[in-house]
Protein backbone atom coordinates (compact mmCIF):
# COMPACT_ATOMS: atom_id res chain seq x y z
CA UNK A 1 10.94 20.32 12.94
CA UNK A 2 12.47 18.20 10.17
CA UNK A 3 10.68 14.94 9.39
CA UNK A 4 12.37 13.91 6.12
CA UNK A 5 15.72 15.34 5.06
CA UNK A 6 17.34 15.06 1.64
CA UNK A 7 15.95 11.61 0.89
CA UNK A 8 15.92 9.88 -2.45
CA UNK A 9 13.51 7.09 -3.32
CA UNK A 10 12.83 5.17 -6.52
CA UNK A 11 10.15 2.54 -7.00
CA UNK A 12 10.85 0.04 -9.75
CA UNK A 13 8.20 -1.49 -11.98
CA UNK A 14 6.62 -4.60 -10.46
CA UNK A 15 8.51 -4.53 -7.16
CA UNK A 16 7.37 -4.56 -3.55
CA UNK A 17 9.43 -1.92 -1.74
CA UNK A 18 9.23 -1.96 2.06
CA UNK A 19 9.92 1.25 3.98
CA UNK A 20 10.94 0.07 7.41
CA UNK A 21 11.11 2.37 10.40
CA UNK A 22 10.10 2.76 14.00
CA UNK A 23 6.93 4.61 15.00
CA UNK A 24 7.23 8.32 14.31
CA UNK A 25 10.09 7.91 11.82
CA UNK A 26 8.16 9.75 9.09
CA UNK A 27 6.99 6.73 7.08
CA UNK A 28 3.36 7.86 6.75
CA UNK A 29 4.46 11.44 5.99
CA UNK A 30 6.55 10.01 3.15
CA UNK A 31 3.47 8.33 1.63
CA UNK A 32 1.50 11.57 1.92
CA UNK A 33 4.29 13.50 0.19
CA UNK A 34 4.48 10.98 -2.66
CA UNK A 35 0.76 11.31 -3.34
CA UNK A 36 0.73 15.09 -3.08
CA UNK A 37 -1.24 15.29 0.17
CA UNK A 38 1.66 17.04 1.95
CA UNK A 39 3.85 19.30 -0.21
CA UNK A 40 7.57 19.10 0.64
CA UNK A 41 9.51 22.30 1.41
CA UNK A 42 11.76 21.60 -1.55
CA UNK A 43 12.74 18.86 -3.99
CA UNK A 44 10.91 16.93 -6.71
CA UNK A 45 8.34 14.16 -6.68
CA UNK A 46 8.13 12.40 -10.03
CA UNK A 47 5.06 10.23 -10.53
CA UNK A 48 4.34 8.63 -13.88
CA UNK A 49 7.05 10.83 -15.49
CA UNK A 50 5.66 14.11 -14.16
CA UNK A 51 6.78 16.32 -11.28
CA UNK A 52 3.57 16.55 -9.25
CA UNK A 53 4.73 19.82 -7.66
CA UNK A 54 4.55 21.55 -11.06
CA UNK A 55 1.15 20.40 -12.30
CA UNK A 56 -2.45 21.33 -11.52
CA UNK A 57 -4.47 19.83 -8.68
CA UNK A 58 -6.73 18.30 -11.36
CA UNK A 59 -3.76 16.55 -12.98
CA UNK A 60 -2.56 15.28 -9.59
CA UNK A 61 -6.05 13.90 -8.90
CA UNK A 62 -5.91 12.13 -12.25
CA UNK A 63 -2.66 10.47 -11.22
CA UNK A 64 -4.06 9.42 -7.87
CA UNK A 65 -6.55 7.24 -9.75
CA UNK A 66 -3.58 5.06 -10.74
CA UNK A 67 -2.67 4.59 -7.08
CA UNK A 68 -4.45 2.31 -4.62
CA UNK A 69 -4.30 2.94 -0.88
CA UNK A 70 -4.59 0.32 1.83
CA UNK A 71 -5.03 2.20 5.10
CA UNK A 72 -4.16 0.99 8.59
CA UNK A 73 -7.78 0.63 9.68
CA UNK A 74 -9.07 -0.59 6.28
CA UNK A 75 -11.20 2.63 6.19
CA UNK A 76 -14.35 0.86 5.00
CA UNK A 77 -17.73 2.59 4.97
CA UNK A 78 -19.53 0.93 7.88
CA UNK A 79 -23.01 1.56 6.45
CA UNK A 80 -22.18 -0.24 3.18
CA UNK A 81 -21.78 -3.95 2.45
CA UNK A 82 -18.48 -5.23 1.05
CA UNK A 83 -19.98 -5.15 -2.46
CA UNK A 84 -21.14 -1.53 -1.98
CA UNK A 85 -17.75 -0.53 -0.60
CA UNK A 86 -16.16 -1.71 -3.86
CA UNK A 87 -18.93 -0.28 -6.02
CA UNK A 88 -18.44 3.19 -4.53
CA UNK A 89 -15.03 3.95 -6.14
CA UNK A 90 -16.18 2.30 -9.39
CA UNK A 91 -19.22 4.56 -9.61
CA UNK A 92 -17.20 7.67 -8.78
CA UNK A 93 -14.62 6.84 -11.46
CA UNK A 94 -17.26 7.48 -14.14
CA UNK A 95 -16.08 4.54 -16.22
CA UNK A 96 -18.30 3.05 -18.88
CA UNK A 97 -18.82 -0.33 -17.24
CA UNK A 98 -22.35 -1.67 -17.04
CA UNK A 99 -23.79 -2.71 -13.68
CA UNK A 100 -23.27 -6.35 -14.64
CA UNK A 101 -19.61 -5.73 -15.59
CA UNK A 102 -19.01 -3.92 -12.30
CA UNK A 103 -20.49 -6.81 -10.34
CA UNK A 104 -18.35 -9.31 -12.27
CA UNK A 105 -15.23 -7.24 -11.58
CA UNK A 106 -16.07 -6.99 -7.87
CA UNK A 107 -16.69 -10.75 -7.63
CA UNK A 108 -13.39 -11.49 -9.39
CA UNK A 109 -11.36 -9.22 -7.09
CA UNK A 110 -13.01 -10.55 -3.94
CA UNK A 111 -12.22 -14.06 -5.18
CA UNK A 112 -8.56 -13.04 -5.58
CA UNK A 113 -8.33 -11.74 -2.01
CA UNK A 114 -10.20 -14.70 -0.51
CA UNK A 115 -13.43 -12.86 0.30
CA UNK A 116 -15.86 -14.27 -2.29
CA UNK A 117 -18.24 -15.54 0.41
CA UNK A 118 -18.36 -12.18 2.20
CA UNK A 119 -19.59 -10.03 -0.69
CA UNK A 120 -22.86 -9.07 1.02
CA UNK A 121 -21.56 -8.84 4.60
CA UNK A 122 -21.32 -5.56 6.47
CA UNK A 123 -17.91 -4.43 7.80
CA UNK A 124 -19.06 -5.06 11.40
CA UNK A 125 -19.48 -8.75 10.51
CA UNK A 126 -15.86 -9.10 9.35
CA UNK A 127 -12.83 -10.09 11.40
CA UNK A 128 -9.77 -7.81 11.45
CA UNK A 129 -8.05 -9.84 8.74
CA UNK A 130 -11.16 -9.85 6.56
CA UNK A 131 -11.48 -6.08 6.91
CA UNK A 132 -7.89 -5.74 5.68
CA UNK A 133 -8.72 -7.98 2.72
CA UNK A 134 -11.80 -5.89 1.93
CA UNK A 135 -9.71 -2.71 2.12
CA UNK A 136 -7.21 -4.23 -0.28
CA UNK A 137 -10.00 -5.34 -2.63
CA UNK A 138 -11.37 -1.80 -2.69
CA UNK A 139 -7.90 -0.45 -3.50
CA UNK A 140 -7.63 -2.95 -6.36
CA UNK A 141 -11.01 -2.34 -7.94
CA UNK A 142 -9.77 0.56 -10.09
CA UNK A 143 -6.80 -1.55 -11.25
CA UNK A 144 -4.06 0.76 -9.90
CA UNK A 145 -0.48 0.61 -11.16
CA UNK A 146 0.91 1.40 -7.70
CA UNK A 147 -0.39 0.33 -4.29
CA UNK A 148 0.55 2.07 -1.04
CA UNK A 149 0.18 -0.05 2.08
CA UNK A 150 0.27 1.84 5.38
CA UNK A 151 1.11 -0.61 8.20
CA UNK A 152 -0.90 -3.45 6.58
CA UNK A 153 -0.49 -5.90 9.49
CA UNK A 154 -1.02 -3.55 12.45
CA UNK A 155 -3.45 -4.89 15.05
CA UNK A 156 -3.54 -8.43 13.61
CA UNK A 157 -2.48 -11.64 15.33
CA UNK A 158 0.69 -13.35 13.95
CA UNK A 159 -1.23 -15.91 11.89
CA UNK A 160 -3.47 -13.29 10.21
CA UNK A 161 -0.46 -10.98 9.70
CA UNK A 162 1.24 -13.81 7.83
CA UNK A 163 -1.86 -14.32 5.65
CA UNK A 164 -1.99 -10.60 4.78
CA UNK A 165 1.74 -10.56 3.94
CA UNK A 166 1.22 -13.58 1.67
CA UNK A 167 -1.74 -11.83 0.07
CA UNK A 168 0.42 -8.76 -0.70
CA UNK A 169 2.80 -11.04 -2.64
CA UNK A 170 -0.12 -12.75 -4.39
CA UNK A 171 -1.58 -9.39 -5.46
CA UNK A 172 1.80 -8.37 -6.87
CA UNK A 173 1.86 -11.52 -9.01
CA UNK A 174 -1.78 -11.48 -10.15
CA UNK A 175 -2.22 -7.75 -10.78
CA UNK A 176 1.42 -6.89 -11.70
CA UNK A 177 1.40 -3.95 -9.30
CA UNK A 178 4.32 -1.98 -7.92
CA UNK A 179 3.97 -1.35 -4.19
CA UNK A 180 5.33 0.71 -1.33
CA UNK A 181 4.72 -1.01 1.99
CA UNK A 182 5.26 1.07 5.12
CA UNK A 183 5.71 -1.15 8.18
CA UNK A 184 7.63 -1.86 11.36
CA UNK A 185 6.62 -5.54 11.25
CA UNK A 186 9.78 -7.50 10.42
CA UNK A 187 7.85 -10.63 9.43
CA UNK A 188 5.85 -8.62 6.90
CA UNK A 189 9.09 -7.04 5.63
CA UNK A 190 10.67 -10.48 5.21
CA UNK A 191 7.67 -12.04 3.48
CA UNK A 192 6.48 -9.23 1.24
CA UNK A 193 9.57 -7.29 0.17
CA UNK A 194 11.76 -7.44 -2.89
CA UNK A 195 13.75 -4.54 -1.45
CA UNK A 196 13.84 -2.76 1.91
CA UNK A 197 14.81 0.81 2.79
CA UNK A 198 15.25 1.71 6.47
CA UNK A 199 14.14 5.20 7.52
CA UNK A 200 15.66 6.62 10.69
CA UNK A 201 16.29 10.15 11.97
CA UNK A 202 14.80 11.71 8.82
CA UNK A 203 17.04 9.81 6.37
CA UNK A 204 17.38 6.38 4.79
CA UNK A 205 20.22 4.63 6.63
CA UNK A 206 20.22 1.41 4.57
CA UNK A 207 18.84 -0.30 1.48
CA UNK A 208 18.91 -3.92 0.36
CA UNK A 209 17.13 -7.26 0.47
CA UNK A 210 15.98 -8.69 3.80
CA UNK A 211 18.84 -11.21 3.69
CA UNK A 212 21.55 -8.65 2.87
CA UNK A 213 20.39 -6.27 5.61
CA UNK A 214 20.21 -9.10 8.14
CA UNK A 215 23.90 -9.81 7.48
CA UNK A 216 24.86 -6.13 7.84
CA UNK A 217 27.05 -5.40 10.91
CA UNK A 218 25.80 -1.84 11.43
CA UNK A 219 24.24 -1.71 14.90
CA UNK A 220 21.36 0.59 13.84
CA UNK A 221 20.40 -1.97 11.18
CA UNK A 222 20.90 -4.98 13.45
CA UNK A 223 18.45 -3.49 15.98
CA UNK A 224 15.62 -4.27 13.54
CA UNK A 225 16.57 -7.92 13.29
CA UNK A 226 16.87 -8.65 17.01
CA UNK A 227 13.62 -10.06 18.35
């Protein structure tokens, strides 16, 4: 069964690109293809000027270090405090930072995502929105060039969803990241996107800013804007 068919996607430096689509449209599969977790049947995937389908697994893993992931469920380690959750990728990255430098970096990133006071809390002590913030902080700790957000506002109330969407924009400004945001939340798409691509029936049916797509007369596009 075809999930994605003859699609073309470019992410520009410093932009927040939203991939909008209904559940089951293939949005998460697209993220997995981009990062080399699912190989496509044919085509090319160029990351950082290299076709990841033609290079070694080791080289692909090296590239993945430049990419941060923010998963739907935050994917925190429940047995570790927020600080330890951020320390884990730092320690695995085998960088030359001292313990003190790592702690300073963690404190700075938690400050930037509004979690400075929760550094020693366990995931079970965090609200849904705080867990999302902690997941984002962990993605940021290795200073990625690209961030992939998979349904960043799923399961959150409208007020917290708005906060997370605002935070995505803040992160873009502070850390100068380029991001792909997979969502079916129109408020998140409106708040966080510089550009939107709509994925439906295996293909992209439209591309543009939130405002330009909202004005589009195509019924398939209009369906997304009708509350």
